[in-house]
Amino acid sequence: MRTKLIFSLLLTLHVPNGVHASLVDDIANAISQAVDCGSCHALLVPMKGLAELGNSVFSDTMAAVCKSIGTEDDDVCDGTLGELGPILAHDLRAISPFGRTATQLCNSVFGLCQQPAVIQMKFPVPRAPRTPKMWVSKGGQPIRVAHFSDSHVDREYTPGAEVECTKNICCRNYADKAGKPIQQPAGILASHNCDTSTGLAESMLRATSAQDVSFSIFTGDIIEGRSDTWLVNQTGVTAHLQQFDQEMRTLLDKPVFPVIGNHDTAPVNSFPRNTTSGASSQWVFDTQAAGWSEWLDTSETASVLHMSGSYSAVAPGTNLRIISLNTLYWYKANFWLFDSDTFQPDPNGILAFAAQQLQAAEDAGQRAWILGHMPPSSSDAFHDQSNYFDQIIQRYKNTIAVLLFGHTHKVTVCSRLRQKLLIIY
């Protein structure tokens, strides 16, 4: 989510013909004073008025401004605001400009507010046993596991294309750049300022297979990561998810336990809650339930379908429960989370699912690994859900061996207990 672009658009906002001039004045005055949290709330008042005029007016206005200030190519402006605008307009129509949700929106989109204080609550979990199970090494061979993440495969990566382009994602042949001299040509497999080529992704999977692992963990983000909302749509994302799933099935000879990333949907980051009417990311879960069916049984794929992409599975030949969570319902850049002033401590029941599966592991005498894409302890997460998730982790700390995430583009490993684990990343 390119919040700098959004704020730049708001700083030069104008509205098309037919919009009352007083609204323009209100917005301009609010923008000029938007320097702190209070003034951000004030800014949302005229922005809400603009949103009330409809998604098209809101989005077209933003795209026109983007083009007029020249910070992005025209197709980037049209694509980004065409996808993003309706979600923000929906949010603004649904909430009070001065409520807690508005404060969170000002924090996420504009960076002008701090996150509000956590709404304190004790997340409901069963009491811990009086005598927790003590885990003692039996001296066996370490579990050898491959962990890879954030592949961001760009199926349009073109060797020889421009690396230093004017768009959000380079190393592609763009029609509006045809005939212009190449200053820095893209390499055969990879170049900086570009996403992963198909050849590099396949090479990574072959190298992973050669490591003789027991199984692999993939913590999400298949789709190209630099384009944001500009180029992605449901049809393209579905095809690319299916293609990478097929590549993993073909090139990896051991099971994979995957996770859904924030780029694995369209628009990027967009996972509406099940309380949002008229919008759904169920197509993502349908696609991945089918794509992961080689490694998950029918009850586990049913969980992917009905628990917003989350599931729990026991790794073959082990006493280890893998719990894969969709943490994107706690993600600040998921703008669908700003569409209600009613506080939802556990959107789509992901926290309750985590607690349920950890209790099942404890009852069965199993260790547990928790997987996710966005780390709940990161600055990208809402503090409320981070707090409640930590309560669950503290309750089941004797069962959990390790937590593994992606999103940060570096290894993120949180370990509370000694355990034998070799991570190949």
Short mmCIF file of N, CA, C and O in Angstrom, two decimals, residues 329-420:
data_model
loop_
_atom_site.label_atom_id
_atom_site.label_comp_id
_atom_site.label_asym_id
_atom_site.label_seq_id
_atom_site.Cartn_x
_atom_site.Cartn_y
_atom_site.Cartn_z
N TYR A 329 -6.11 -10.28 8.94
CA TYR A 329 -7.26 -9.62 9.54
C TYR A 329 -6.84 -8.75 10.72
O TYR A 329 -7.69 -8.16 11.40
N TRP A 330 -5.54 -8.67 10.96
CA TRP A 330 -4.98 -7.78 11.98
C TRP A 330 -4.02 -6.78 11.35
O TRP A 330 -3.28 -6.10 12.06
N TYR A 331 -4.04 -6.66 10.03
CA TYR A 331 -3.05 -5.91 9.26
C TYR A 331 -3.54 -4.49 8.99
O TYR A 331 -4.62 -4.29 8.43
N LYS A 332 -2.75 -3.49 9.35
CA LYS A 332 -3.17 -2.10 9.21
C LYS A 332 -3.43 -1.68 7.77
O LYS A 332 -4.20 -0.75 7.53
N ALA A 333 -2.77 -2.32 6.81
CA ALA A 333 -2.95 -1.94 5.41
C ALA A 333 -4.12 -2.67 4.75
O ALA A 333 -4.35 -2.49 3.56
N ASN A 334 -4.83 -3.49 5.50
CA ASN A 334 -6.07 -4.10 5.00
C ASN A 334 -7.19 -3.10 5.25
O ASN A 334 -7.79 -3.05 6.32
N PHE A 335 -7.47 -2.28 4.25
CA PHE A 335 -8.38 -1.15 4.44
C PHE A 335 -9.83 -1.56 4.69
O PHE A 335 -10.63 -0.74 5.13
N TRP A 336 -10.16 -2.80 4.42
CA TRP A 336 -11.52 -3.26 4.75
C TRP A 336 -11.75 -3.28 6.26
O TRP A 336 -12.90 -3.31 6.71
N LEU A 337 -10.70 -3.25 7.05
CA LEU A 337 -10.85 -3.29 8.50
C LEU A 337 -11.28 -1.95 9.08
O LEU A 337 -11.51 -1.84 10.29
N PHE A 338 -11.42 -0.92 8.23
CA PHE A 338 -11.82 0.40 8.70
C PHE A 338 -13.28 0.72 8.36
O PHE A 338 -13.66 1.88 8.33
N ASP A 339 -14.08 -0.30 8.09
CA ASP A 339 -15.43 -0.01 7.58
C ASP A 339 -16.52 -0.12 8.64
O ASP A 339 -17.70 -0.25 8.32
N SER A 340 -16.14 -0.05 9.92
CA SER A 340 -17.16 -0.11 10.97
C SER A 340 -16.61 0.54 12.24
O SER A 340 -15.42 0.42 12.55
N ASP A 341 -17.49 1.21 12.96
CA ASP A 341 -17.13 1.76 14.27
C ASP A 341 -17.36 0.75 15.39
O ASP A 341 -17.04 1.03 16.55
N THR A 342 -17.91 -0.40 15.05
CA THR A 342 -18.11 -1.46 16.05
C THR A 342 -16.83 -2.26 16.20
O THR A 342 -16.33 -2.83 15.22
N PHE A 343 -16.28 -2.30 17.39
CA PHE A 343 -15.02 -2.98 17.62
C PHE A 343 -15.20 -4.49 17.49
O PHE A 343 -16.12 -5.07 18.06
N GLN A 344 -14.30 -5.11 16.74
CA GLN A 344 -14.30 -6.56 16.56
C GLN A 344 -12.98 -7.11 17.08
O GLN A 344 -11.95 -7.00 16.40
N PRO A 345 -12.97 -7.69 18.26
CA PRO A 345 -11.70 -8.16 18.84
C PRO A 345 -11.07 -9.32 18.07
O PRO A 345 -9.85 -9.48 18.08
N ASP A 346 -11.89 -10.11 17.38
CA ASP A 346 -11.37 -11.30 16.70
C ASP A 346 -12.02 -11.44 15.33
O ASP A 346 -12.88 -12.30 15.11
N PRO A 347 -11.60 -10.60 14.36
CA PRO A 347 -12.21 -10.69 13.02
C PRO A 347 -12.09 -12.09 12.43
O PRO A 347 -11.02 -12.69 12.42
N ASN A 348 -13.21 -12.60 11.97
CA ASN A 348 -13.31 -13.91 11.32
C ASN A 348 -12.87 -15.07 12.20
O ASN A 348 -12.63 -16.17 11.71
N GLY A 349 -12.72 -14.84 13.50
CA GLY A 349 -12.47 -15.93 14.44
C GLY A 349 -11.09 -16.55 14.35
O GLY A 349 -10.90 -17.69 14.81
N ILE A 350 -10.11 -15.82 13.82
CA ILE A 350 -8.77 -16.39 13.65
C ILE A 350 -8.11 -16.65 15.01
O ILE A 350 -7.44 -17.69 15.20
N LEU A 351 -8.25 -15.74 15.95
CA LEU A 351 -7.66 -15.93 17.27
C LEU A 351 -8.29 -17.14 17.98
O LEU A 351 -7.58 -17.95 18.58
N ALA A 352 -9.60 -17.24 17.90
CA ALA A 352 -10.28 -18.38 18.53
C ALA A 352 -9.82 -19.69 17.90
O ALA A 352 -9.65 -20.71 18.60
N PHE A 353 -9.63 -19.68 16.59
CA PHE A 353 -9.14 -20.88 15.90
C PHE A 353 -7.75 -21.26 16.40
O PHE A 353 -7.47 -22.44 16.66
N ALA A 354 -6.88 -20.26 16.57
CA ALA A 354 -5.53 -20.53 17.06
C ALA A 354 -5.58 -21.17 18.45
O ALA A 354 -4.89 -22.16 18.72
N ALA A 355 -6.40 -20.60 19.33
CA ALA A 355 -6.51 -21.14 20.68
C ALA A 355 -7.08 -22.55 20.67
O ALA A 355 -6.61 -23.44 21.41
N GLN A 356 -8.07 -22.78 19.83
CA GLN A 356 -8.68 -24.12 19.73
C GLN A 356 -7.66 -25.16 19.29
O GLN A 356 -7.59 -26.27 19.85
N GLN A 357 -6.87 -24.82 18.29
CA GLN A 357 -5.90 -25.78 17.77
C GLN A 357 -4.74 -26.00 18.75
O GLN A 357 -4.20 -27.11 18.84
N LEU A 358 -4.36 -24.97 19.47
CA LEU A 358 -3.31 -25.15 20.48
C LEU A 358 -3.82 -26.00 21.64
O LEU A 358 -3.07 -26.81 22.19
N GLN A 359 -5.09 -25.85 21.98
CA GLN A 359 -5.66 -26.70 23.02
C GLN A 359 -5.69 -28.15 22.56
O GLN A 359 -5.39 -29.07 23.34
N ALA A 360 -6.04 -28.36 21.30
CA ALA A 360 -6.04 -29.72 20.75
C ALA A 360 -4.64 -30.32 20.79
O ALA A 360 -4.47 -31.51 21.11
N ALA A 361 -3.63 -29.51 20.49
CA ALA A 361 -2.25 -29.99 20.55
C ALA A 361 -1.86 -30.33 21.98
O ALA A 361 -1.23 -31.37 22.24
N GLU A 362 -2.23 -29.47 22.91
CA GLU A 362 -1.91 -29.74 24.33
C GLU A 362 -2.58 -31.02 24.80
O GLU A 362 -1.95 -31.86 25.47
N ASP A 363 -3.85 -31.19 24.45
CA ASP A 363 -4.58 -32.39 24.87
C ASP A 363 -3.96 -33.66 24.29
O ASP A 363 -3.98 -34.72 24.93
N ALA A 364 -3.42 -33.55 23.08
CA ALA A 364 -2.86 -34.72 22.40
C ALA A 364 -1.38 -34.93 22.72
O ALA A 364 -0.77 -35.88 22.20
N GLY A 365 -0.80 -34.07 23.53
CA GLY A 365 0.61 -34.19 23.85
C GLY A 365 1.51 -33.88 22.66
O GLY A 365 2.58 -34.48 22.51
N GLN A 366 1.09 -32.92 21.84
CA GLN A 366 1.86 -32.56 20.65
C GLN A 366 2.60 -31.24 20.85
O GLN A 366 2.16 -30.39 21.62
N ARG A 367 3.72 -31.07 20.15
CA ARG A 367 4.32 -29.75 20.01
C ARG A 367 3.59 -29.02 18.89
O ARG A 367 2.94 -29.64 18.04
N ALA A 368 3.73 -27.70 18.87
CA ALA A 368 3.05 -26.91 17.84
C ALA A 368 3.99 -25.87 17.26
O ALA A 368 4.78 -25.24 17.98
N TRP A 369 3.92 -25.72 15.95
CA TRP A 369 4.55 -24.60 15.24
C TRP A 369 3.43 -23.72 14.72
O TRP A 369 2.46 -24.21 14.13
N ILE A 370 3.57 -22.42 14.91
CA ILE A 370 2.60 -21.47 14.39
C ILE A 370 3.21 -20.75 13.19
O ILE A 370 4.33 -20.23 13.27
N LEU A 371 2.47 -20.73 12.09
CA LEU A 371 2.91 -20.07 10.86
C LEU A 371 1.96 -18.91 10.55
O LEU A 371 0.77 -18.97 10.83
N GLY A 372 2.50 -17.88 9.95
CA GLY A 372 1.68 -16.77 9.48
C GLY A 372 2.47 -15.94 8.50
O GLY A 372 3.67 -16.16 8.31
N HIS A 373 1.82 -14.99 7.88
CA HIS A 373 2.56 -14.10 6.97
C HIS A 373 3.04 -12.86 7.72
O HIS A 373 4.22 -12.70 7.98
N MET A 374 2.13 -11.99 8.11
CA MET A 374 2.53 -10.79 8.85
C MET A 374 2.76 -11.14 10.32
O MET A 374 1.88 -11.68 10.98
N PRO A 375 3.94 -10.83 10.86
CA PRO A 375 4.17 -11.09 12.29
C PRO A 375 3.25 -10.22 13.14
O PRO A 375 3.22 -9.00 12.99
N PRO A 376 2.48 -10.81 14.05
CA PRO A 376 1.56 -10.02 14.87
C PRO A 376 2.26 -9.01 15.78
O PRO A 376 1.62 -8.09 16.27
N SER A 377 3.55 -9.19 16.00
CA SER A 377 4.29 -8.25 16.84
C SER A 377 4.88 -7.09 16.05
O SER A 377 5.52 -6.21 16.62
N SER A 378 4.66 -7.05 14.73
CA SER A 378 5.28 -6.02 13.90
C SER A 378 4.50 -4.71 13.98
O SER A 378 3.36 -4.66 14.44
N SER A 379 5.12 -3.65 13.50
CA SER A 379 4.46 -2.34 13.48
C SER A 379 3.31 -2.29 12.50
O SER A 379 2.52 -1.34 12.51
N ASP A 380 3.20 -3.29 11.63
CA ASP A 380 2.09 -3.36 10.67
C ASP A 380 0.81 -3.90 11.28
O ASP A 380 -0.23 -3.90 10.61
N ALA A 381 0.87 -4.40 12.50
CA ALA A 381 -0.28 -5.06 13.11
C ALA A 381 -1.03 -4.11 14.05
O ALA A 381 -0.44 -3.24 14.68
N PHE A 382 -2.34 -4.31 14.13
CA PHE A 382 -3.12 -3.59 15.13
C PHE A 382 -2.71 -4.05 16.53
O PHE A 382 -2.52 -5.24 16.78
N HIS A 383 -2.59 -3.10 17.44
CA HIS A 383 -2.15 -3.42 18.79
C HIS A 383 -3.15 -4.30 19.53
O HIS A 383 -2.75 -5.12 20.37
N ASP A 384 -4.43 -4.13 19.25
CA ASP A 384 -5.44 -4.93 19.96
C ASP A 384 -5.22 -6.42 19.72
O ASP A 384 -5.07 -7.20 20.66
N GLN A 385 -5.20 -6.81 18.43
CA GLN A 385 -5.05 -8.23 18.11
C GLN A 385 -3.66 -8.75 18.49
O GLN A 385 -3.51 -9.91 18.87
N SER A 386 -2.64 -7.89 18.42
CA SER A 386 -1.32 -8.30 18.89
C SER A 386 -1.36 -8.68 20.37
O SER A 386 -0.76 -9.67 20.79
N ASN A 387 -2.07 -7.87 21.14
CA ASN A 387 -2.19 -8.13 22.58
C ASN A 387 -2.92 -9.45 22.84
O ASN A 387 -2.48 -10.28 23.64
N TYR A 388 -4.04 -9.65 22.15
CA TYR A 388 -4.83 -10.86 22.39
C TYR A 388 -4.07 -12.10 21.91
O TYR A 388 -4.13 -13.16 22.56
N PHE A 389 -3.35 -11.97 20.79
CA PHE A 389 -2.56 -13.09 20.30
C PHE A 389 -1.46 -13.44 21.30
O PHE A 389 -1.20 -14.62 21.57
N ASP A 390 -0.83 -12.43 21.87
CA ASP A 390 0.22 -12.69 22.85
C ASP A 390 -0.34 -13.40 24.08
O ASP A 390 0.34 -14.25 24.68
N GLN A 391 -1.56 -13.07 24.47
CA GLN A 391 -2.17 -13.78 25.59
C GLN A 391 -2.27 -15.28 25.28
O GLN A 391 -2.02 -16.12 26.15
N ILE A 392 -2.65 -15.59 24.05
CA ILE A 392 -2.76 -17.00 23.65
C ILE A 392 -1.39 -17.66 23.66
O ILE A 392 -1.23 -18.79 24.15
N ILE A 393 -0.38 -16.95 23.15
CA ILE A 393 0.97 -17.51 23.12
C ILE A 393 1.47 -17.78 24.54
O ILE A 393 2.06 -18.83 24.82
N GLN A 394 1.22 -16.84 25.44
CA GLN A 394 1.67 -17.03 26.83
C GLN A 394 0.96 -18.22 27.47
O GLN A 394 1.57 -18.98 28.24
N ARG A 395 -0.32 -18.38 27.17
CA ARG A 395 -1.06 -19.51 27.76
C ARG A 395 -0.50 -20.85 27.27
O ARG A 395 -0.40 -21.81 28.04
N TYR A 396 -0.13 -20.94 26.00
CA TYR A 396 0.29 -22.23 25.43
C TYR A 396 1.79 -22.28 25.17
O TYR A 396 2.26 -23.01 24.31
N LYS A 397 2.56 -21.52 25.95
CA LYS A 397 4.00 -21.44 25.71
C LYS A 397 4.71 -22.77 25.91
O LYS A 397 5.79 -22.99 25.36
N ASN A 398 4.12 -23.67 26.69
CA ASN A 398 4.74 -24.98 26.87
C ASN A 398 4.45 -25.93 25.71
O ASN A 398 5.09 -26.98 25.60
N THR A 399 3.49 -25.57 24.89
CA THR A 399 3.15 -26.39 23.71
C THR A 399 3.83 -25.85 22.46
O THR A 399 4.27 -26.62 21.60
N ILE A 400 3.93 -24.53 22.35
CA ILE A 400 4.49 -23.90 21.15
C ILE A 400 6.01 -24.02 21.17
O ILE A 400 6.67 -23.66 22.15
N ALA A 401 6.56 -24.52 20.09
CA ALA A 401 8.01 -24.61 19.95
C ALA A 401 8.58 -23.42 19.21
O ALA A 401 9.66 -22.92 19.54
N VAL A 402 7.87 -22.95 18.19
CA VAL A 402 8.41 -21.86 17.37
C VAL A 402 7.28 -21.19 16.61
O VAL A 402 6.24 -21.81 16.35
N LEU A 403 7.46 -19.91 16.30
CA LEU A 403 6.53 -19.16 15.45
C LEU A 403 7.33 -18.65 14.26
O LEU A 403 8.41 -18.06 14.44
N LEU A 404 6.81 -18.86 13.05
CA LEU A 404 7.53 -18.46 11.84
C LEU A 404 6.63 -17.61 10.95
O LEU A 404 5.48 -17.98 10.70
N PHE A 405 7.19 -16.51 10.48
CA PHE A 405 6.42 -15.57 9.67
C PHE A 405 7.22 -15.13 8.45
O PHE A 405 8.40 -15.47 8.31
N GLY A 406 6.58 -14.37 7.58
CA GLY A 406 7.23 -13.78 6.42
C GLY A 406 7.06 -12.28 6.45
O GLY A 406 7.21 -11.65 7.48
N HIS A 407 6.75 -11.69 5.27
CA HIS A 407 6.34 -10.29 5.15
C HIS A 407 7.47 -9.28 5.28
O HIS A 407 7.50 -8.28 4.57
N THR A 408 8.41 -9.52 6.19
CA THR A 408 9.47 -8.54 6.44
C THR A 408 10.62 -8.68 5.45
O THR A 408 11.53 -7.86 5.45
N HIS A 409 10.60 -9.72 4.62
CA HIS A 409 11.65 -10.03 3.66
C HIS A 409 12.98 -10.33 4.35
O HIS A 409 14.06 -10.05 3.83
N LYS A 410 12.88 -10.91 5.51
CA LYS A 410 14.02 -11.46 6.22
C LYS A 410 13.48 -12.54 7.15
O LYS A 410 12.28 -12.59 7.42
N VAL A 411 14.35 -13.40 7.63
CA VAL A 411 13.89 -14.48 8.50
C VAL A 411 13.33 -13.90 9.79
O VAL A 411 13.96 -13.07 10.44
N THR A 412 12.12 -14.30 10.13
CA THR A 412 11.48 -13.88 11.37
C THR A 412 11.15 -15.13 12.17
O THR A 412 10.21 -15.85 11.84
N VAL A 413 11.94 -15.42 13.18
CA VAL A 413 11.76 -16.62 13.98
C VAL A 413 11.61 -16.21 15.43
O VAL A 413 12.45 -15.50 15.97
N CYS A 414 10.52 -16.62 16.06
CA CYS A 414 10.30 -16.34 17.48
C CYS A 414 10.28 -17.67 18.21
O CYS A 414 9.34 -18.45 18.04
N SER A 415 11.28 -17.95 19.00
CA SER A 415 11.37 -19.23 19.68
C SER A 415 11.39 -19.02 21.19
O SER A 415 12.15 -18.21 21.70
N ARG A 416 10.53 -19.74 21.89
CA ARG A 416 10.46 -19.62 23.34
C ARG A 416 11.12 -20.81 24.04
O ARG A 416 11.41 -20.74 25.22
N LEU A 417 11.28 -21.89 23.34
CA LEU A 417 11.85 -23.08 23.95
C LEU A 417 12.95 -23.61 23.05
O LEU A 417 12.92 -23.45 21.83
N ARG A 418 13.91 -24.27 23.64
CA ARG A 418 14.93 -24.91 22.83
C ARG A 418 14.30 -26.03 22.02
O ARG A 418 13.52 -26.82 22.53
N GLN A 419 14.65 -26.08 20.77
CA GLN A 419 14.16 -27.16 19.93
C GLN A 419 15.13 -27.33 18.77
O GLN A 419 15.91 -26.44 18.47
N LYS A 420 15.10 -28.49 18.18
CA LYS A 420 16.02 -28.79 17.10
C LYS A 420 15.36 -28.41 15.78
O LYS A 420 14.41 -29.04 15.35
#
